[in-house]
């Protein structure tokens, strides 16, 4: 349960407006080689250029695993607060405060780093992290501690298995993306993007969010997770068929993402916008709580290694093309972002003027 003081509730109250539904493109990852795969690659690139957001089908993640992980997460969040607080160190549990810069939300969450083997480990200082921040890098490469006994242990085991499956799917998305961009033709080039999230030192994260039902006596909508872009390369999102996710369109208007019981959604992150020299759009998004049903979402963040130097890919600059961004390391970018509020534009500091 998320407990907010009266003044805090006022900070996250929103008008009860319902934006129109978003037109979300679907991309079939299981399309066979040949014209069908080429069409899927074109659709993926078009979606990244248009909204920076798309739905993935044919992903190969077992539905029974998804349901089991969601049920175990919902079971954890349904526990009394003192039991969740007791298990916080092993699961990176936090609530209401999204980072240390004043952002609040009607949300409680687990924030976990990902080891090279794909296991999920509690991110250091998870309760004070806005998005995956500096302390998480160490946790992401640490050895996974043995899972605690009981329900928390079962949840950790399921999240480990889920993370392995979703990271594999994220790599398949990035490989198809490279094909669509025409940068996967040469030997060794096929993983020009995917390698960034598969290396042993890649800084990947898993975040499990729980948005409790809106308080019965509050007629307003509430901010569950405030508007922001994700700093990583891509984010892979799965929710339990409950609405609330909204994306910003090119004109700045908000559109609601229809709930989905089978597919996954993918966000273009800030880093991918840099790698494509702005061709792909890092999508601004938020979660609004306005229903009587709990929403559980699981988000895999595919990030590069901390020391990886990031700049527009030469293959995408063209002859004499101008780079919109100066090069920087992932660690520099992430540390800079962790000093900002959610809604701030992190990329503007790294643009070539």
PDB file of N, CA and C in Angstrom, residues 109-156:
ATOM      1  N   UNK A 109       7.501  -0.430  -5.738  1.00  0.00           N
ATOM      2  CA  UNK A 109       8.271  -1.099  -6.788  1.00  0.00           C
ATOM      3  C   UNK A 109       9.406  -1.931  -6.231  1.00  0.00           C
ATOM      4  N   UNK A 110       9.928  -2.790  -7.095  1.00  0.00           N
ATOM      5  CA  UNK A 110      11.173  -3.522  -6.877  1.00  0.00           C
ATOM      6  C   UNK A 110      12.139  -3.051  -7.955  1.00  0.00           C
ATOM      7  N   UNK A 111      13.388  -2.790  -7.592  1.00  0.00           N
ATOM      8  CA  UNK A 111      14.396  -2.355  -8.559  1.00  0.00           C
ATOM      9  C   UNK A 111      15.591  -3.286  -8.441  1.00  0.00           C
ATOM     10  N   UNK A 112      15.874  -4.011  -9.517  1.00  0.00           N
ATOM     11  CA  UNK A 112      16.868  -5.075  -9.490  1.00  0.00           C
ATOM     12  C   UNK A 112      17.875  -4.919 -10.617  1.00  0.00           C
ATOM     13  N   UNK A 113      19.146  -5.129 -10.290  1.00  0.00           N
ATOM     14  CA  UNK A 113      20.177  -5.190 -11.305  1.00  0.00           C
ATOM     15  C   UNK A 113      20.173  -6.564 -11.949  1.00  0.00           C
ATOM     16  N   UNK A 114      20.876  -6.698 -13.075  1.00  0.00           N
ATOM     17  CA  UNK A 114      20.919  -7.961 -13.801  1.00  0.00           C
ATOM     18  C   UNK A 114      22.373  -8.394 -13.935  1.00  0.00           C
ATOM     19  N   UNK A 115      22.686  -9.608 -13.489  1.00  0.00           N
ATOM     20  CA  UNK A 115      24.039 -10.132 -13.573  1.00  0.00           C
ATOM     21  C   UNK A 115      24.326 -10.635 -14.988  1.00  0.00           C
ATOM     22  N   UNK A 116      25.596 -10.914 -15.318  1.00  0.00           N
ATOM     23  CA  UNK A 116      25.900 -11.449 -16.651  1.00  0.00           C
ATOM     24  C   UNK A 116      25.112 -12.703 -16.989  1.00  0.00           C
ATOM     25  N   UNK A 117      24.783 -13.510 -15.976  1.00  0.00           N
ATOM     26  CA  UNK A 117      24.025 -14.732 -16.230  1.00  0.00           C
ATOM     27  C   UNK A 117      22.532 -14.469 -16.362  1.00  0.00           C
ATOM     28  N   UNK A 118      22.114 -13.240 -16.106  1.00  0.00           N
ATOM     29  CA  UNK A 118      20.700 -12.907 -16.236  1.00  0.00           C
ATOM     30  C   UNK A 118      19.943 -12.911 -14.929  1.00  0.00           C
ATOM     31  N   UNK A 119      20.612 -13.192 -13.800  1.00  0.00           N
ATOM     32  CA  UNK A 119      19.916 -13.184 -12.526  1.00  0.00           C
ATOM     33  C   UNK A 119      19.631 -11.750 -12.087  1.00  0.00           C
ATOM     34  N   UNK A 120      18.535 -11.583 -11.346  1.00  0.00           N
ATOM     35  CA  UNK A 120      18.151 -10.260 -10.849  1.00  0.00           C
ATOM     36  C   UNK A 120      18.624 -10.105  -9.412  1.00  0.00           C
ATOM     37  N   UNK A 121      19.392  -9.055  -9.141  1.00  0.00           N
ATOM     38  CA  UNK A 121      19.908  -8.803  -7.802  1.00  0.00           C
ATOM     39  C   UNK A 121      19.447  -7.425  -7.356  1.00  0.00           C
ATOM     40  N   UNK A 122      19.223  -7.218  -6.053  1.00  0.00           N
ATOM     41  CA  UNK A 122      18.720  -5.922  -5.600  1.00  0.00           C
ATOM     42  C   UNK A 122      19.692  -4.807  -5.926  1.00  0.00           C
ATOM     43  N   UNK A 123      19.183  -3.743  -6.529  1.00  0.00           N
ATOM     44  CA  UNK A 123      20.020  -2.592  -6.852  1.00  0.00           C
ATOM     45  C   UNK A 123      20.328  -1.818  -5.585  1.00  0.00           C
ATOM     46  N   UNK A 124      21.585  -1.435  -5.414  1.00  0.00           N
ATOM     47  CA  UNK A 124      21.958  -0.654  -4.250  1.00  0.00           C
ATOM     48  C   UNK A 124      21.178   0.638  -4.224  1.00  0.00           C
ATOM     49  N   UNK A 125      20.719   1.002  -3.040  1.00  0.00           N
ATOM     50  CA  UNK A 125      19.963   2.241  -2.850  1.00  0.00           C
ATOM     51  C   UNK A 125      18.754   2.316  -3.764  1.00  0.00           C
ATOM     52  N   UNK A 126      18.070   1.173  -3.950  1.00  0.00           N
ATOM     53  CA  UNK A 126      16.935   1.159  -4.872  1.00  0.00           C
ATOM     54  C   UNK A 126      15.872   2.159  -4.479  1.00  0.00           C
ATOM     55  N   UNK A 127      15.669   2.334  -3.178  1.00  0.00           N
ATOM     56  CA  UNK A 127      14.597   3.225  -2.750  1.00  0.00           C
ATOM     57  C   UNK A 127      14.873   4.672  -3.088  1.00  0.00           C
ATOM     58  N   UNK A 128      16.128   5.012  -3.428  1.00  0.00           N
ATOM     59  CA  UNK A 128      16.441   6.393  -3.770  1.00  0.00           C
ATOM     60  C   UNK A 128      16.789   6.563  -5.245  1.00  0.00           C
ATOM     61  N   UNK A 129      16.516   5.542  -6.051  1.00  0.00           N
ATOM     62  CA  UNK A 129      16.851   5.622  -7.466  1.00  0.00           C
ATOM     63  C   UNK A 129      15.661   6.108  -8.275  1.00  0.00           C
ATOM     64  N   UNK A 130      15.889   7.063  -9.146  1.00  0.00           N
ATOM     65  CA  UNK A 130      14.841   7.551 -10.033  1.00  0.00           C
ATOM     66  C   UNK A 130      14.657   6.555 -11.160  1.00  0.00           C
ATOM     67  N   UNK A 131      15.674   6.402 -11.942  1.00  0.00           N
ATOM     68  CA  UNK A 131      15.788   5.373 -12.950  1.00  0.00           C
ATOM     69  C   UNK A 131      17.112   4.707 -12.620  1.00  0.00           C
ATOM     70  N   UNK A 132      17.464   3.613 -13.243  1.00  0.00           N
ATOM     71  CA  UNK A 132      18.725   2.957 -12.888  1.00  0.00           C
ATOM     72  C   UNK A 132      19.870   3.952 -12.808  1.00  0.00           C
ATOM     73  N   UNK A 133      20.477   4.069 -11.638  1.00  0.00           N
ATOM     74  CA  UNK A 133      21.478   5.103 -11.384  1.00  0.00           C
ATOM     75  C   UNK A 133      22.825   4.499 -11.042  1.00  0.00           C
ATOM     76  N   UNK A 134      23.742   5.345 -10.615  1.00  0.00           N
ATOM     77  CA  UNK A 134      25.138   4.955 -10.467  1.00  0.00           C
ATOM     78  C   UNK A 134      25.333   3.747  -9.574  1.00  0.00           C
ATOM     79  N   UNK A 135      24.651   3.704  -8.436  1.00  0.00           N
ATOM     80  CA  UNK A 135      24.869   2.606  -7.506  1.00  0.00           C
ATOM     81  C   UNK A 135      24.461   1.271  -8.091  1.00  0.00           C
ATOM     82  N   UNK A 136      23.571   1.286  -9.067  1.00  0.00           N
ATOM     83  CA  UNK A 136      23.081   0.044  -9.639  1.00  0.00           C
ATOM     84  C   UNK A 136      24.138  -0.662 -10.467  1.00  0.00           C
ATOM     85  N   UNK A 137      25.104   0.064 -10.989  1.00  0.00           N
ATOM     86  CA  UNK A 137      26.118  -0.562 -11.838  1.00  0.00           C
ATOM     87  C   UNK A 137      26.887  -1.633 -11.076  1.00  0.00           C
ATOM     88  N   UNK A 138      27.234  -1.328  -9.816  1.00  0.00           N
ATOM     89  CA  UNK A 138      27.955  -2.307  -9.017  1.00  0.00           C
ATOM     90  C   UNK A 138      27.089  -3.517  -8.732  1.00  0.00           C
ATOM     91  N   UNK A 139      25.816  -3.273  -8.423  1.00  0.00           N
ATOM     92  CA  UNK A 139      24.917  -4.384  -8.139  1.00  0.00           C
ATOM     93  C   UNK A 139      24.694  -5.245  -9.361  1.00  0.00           C
ATOM     94  N   UNK A 140      24.690  -4.620 -10.527  1.00  0.00           N
ATOM     95  CA  UNK A 140      24.388  -5.354 -11.756  1.00  0.00           C
ATOM     96  C   UNK A 140      25.451  -6.373 -12.092  1.00  0.00           C
ATOM     97  N   UNK A 141      26.684  -6.156 -11.615  1.00  0.00           N
ATOM     98  CA  UNK A 141      27.748  -7.094 -11.933  1.00  0.00           C
ATOM     99  C   UNK A 141      28.163  -7.935 -10.736  1.00  0.00           C
ATOM    100  N   UNK A 142      27.442  -7.767  -9.630  1.00  0.00           N
ATOM    101  CA  UNK A 142      27.765  -8.541  -8.436  1.00  0.00           C
ATOM    102  C   UNK A 142      27.260  -9.968  -8.581  1.00  0.00           C
ATOM    103  N   UNK A 143      27.820 -10.865  -7.793  1.00  0.00           N
ATOM    104  CA  UNK A 143      27.302 -12.226  -7.780  1.00  0.00           C
ATOM    105  C   UNK A 143      25.946 -12.236  -7.110  1.00  0.00           C
ATOM    106  N   UNK A 144      25.023 -13.008  -7.642  1.00  0.00           N
ATOM    107  CA  UNK A 144      23.677 -13.050  -7.090  1.00  0.00           C
ATOM    108  C   UNK A 144      23.686 -13.760  -5.752  1.00  0.00           C
ATOM    109  N   UNK A 145      23.194 -13.130  -4.689  1.00  0.00           N
ATOM    110  CA  UNK A 145      23.099 -13.823  -3.413  1.00  0.00           C
ATOM    111  C   UNK A 145      22.046 -14.915  -3.489  1.00  0.00           C
ATOM    112  N   UNK A 146      22.169 -15.893  -2.597  1.00  0.00           N
ATOM    113  CA  UNK A 146      21.172 -16.951  -2.616  1.00  0.00           C
ATOM    114  C   UNK A 146      19.814 -16.374  -2.289  1.00  0.00           C
ATOM    115  N   UNK A 147      18.801 -16.871  -2.968  1.00  0.00           N
ATOM    116  CA  UNK A 147      17.454 -16.330  -2.792  1.00  0.00           C
ATOM    117  C   UNK A 147      16.943 -16.661  -1.403  1.00  0.00           C
ATOM    118  N   UNK A 148      16.245 -15.736  -0.755  1.00  0.00           N
ATOM    119  CA  UNK A 148      15.700 -16.007   0.565  1.00  0.00           C
ATOM    120  C   UNK A 148      14.596 -17.056   0.487  1.00  0.00           C
ATOM    121  N   UNK A 149      14.319 -17.656   1.641  1.00  0.00           N
ATOM    122  CA  UNK A 149      13.292 -18.687   1.678  1.00  0.00           C
ATOM    123  C   UNK A 149      11.914 -18.055   1.544  1.00  0.00           C
ATOM    124  N   UNK A 150      10.916 -18.910   1.229  1.00  0.00           N
ATOM    125  CA  UNK A 150       9.547 -18.440   1.218  1.00  0.00           C
ATOM    126  C   UNK A 150       9.159 -17.747  -0.063  1.00  0.00           C
ATOM    127  N   UNK A 151       8.105 -16.908   0.043  1.00  0.00           N
ATOM    128  CA  UNK A 151       7.536 -16.274  -1.141  1.00  0.00           C
ATOM    129  C   UNK A 151       8.521 -15.359  -1.837  1.00  0.00           C
ATOM    130  N   UNK A 152       9.367 -14.663  -1.081  1.00  0.00           N
ATOM    131  CA  UNK A 152      10.361 -13.788  -1.695  1.00  0.00           C
ATOM    132  C   UNK A 152      11.340 -14.599  -2.533  1.00  0.00           C
ATOM    133  N   UNK A 153      11.704 -15.799  -2.053  1.00  0.00           N
ATOM    134  CA  UNK A 153      12.601 -16.662  -2.815  1.00  0.00           C
ATOM    135  C   UNK A 153      11.979 -17.118  -4.114  1.00  0.00           C
ATOM    136  N   UNK A 154      10.701 -17.485  -4.063  1.00  0.00           N
ATOM    137  CA  UNK A 154       9.994 -17.890  -5.282  1.00  0.00           C
ATOM    138  C   UNK A 154       9.927 -16.720  -6.259  1.00  0.00           C
ATOM    139  N   UNK A 155       9.632 -15.530  -5.753  1.00  0.00           N
ATOM    140  CA  UNK A 155       9.572 -14.354  -6.612  1.00  0.00           C
ATOM    141  C   UNK A 155      10.914 -14.097  -7.271  1.00  0.00           C
ATOM    142  N   UNK A 156      11.998 -14.172  -6.517  1.00  0.00           N
ATOM    143  CA  UNK A 156      13.330 -13.962  -7.088  1.00  0.00           C
ATOM    144  C   UNK A 156      13.625 -14.978  -8.173  1.00  0.00           C
TER     145      UNK A 156
END
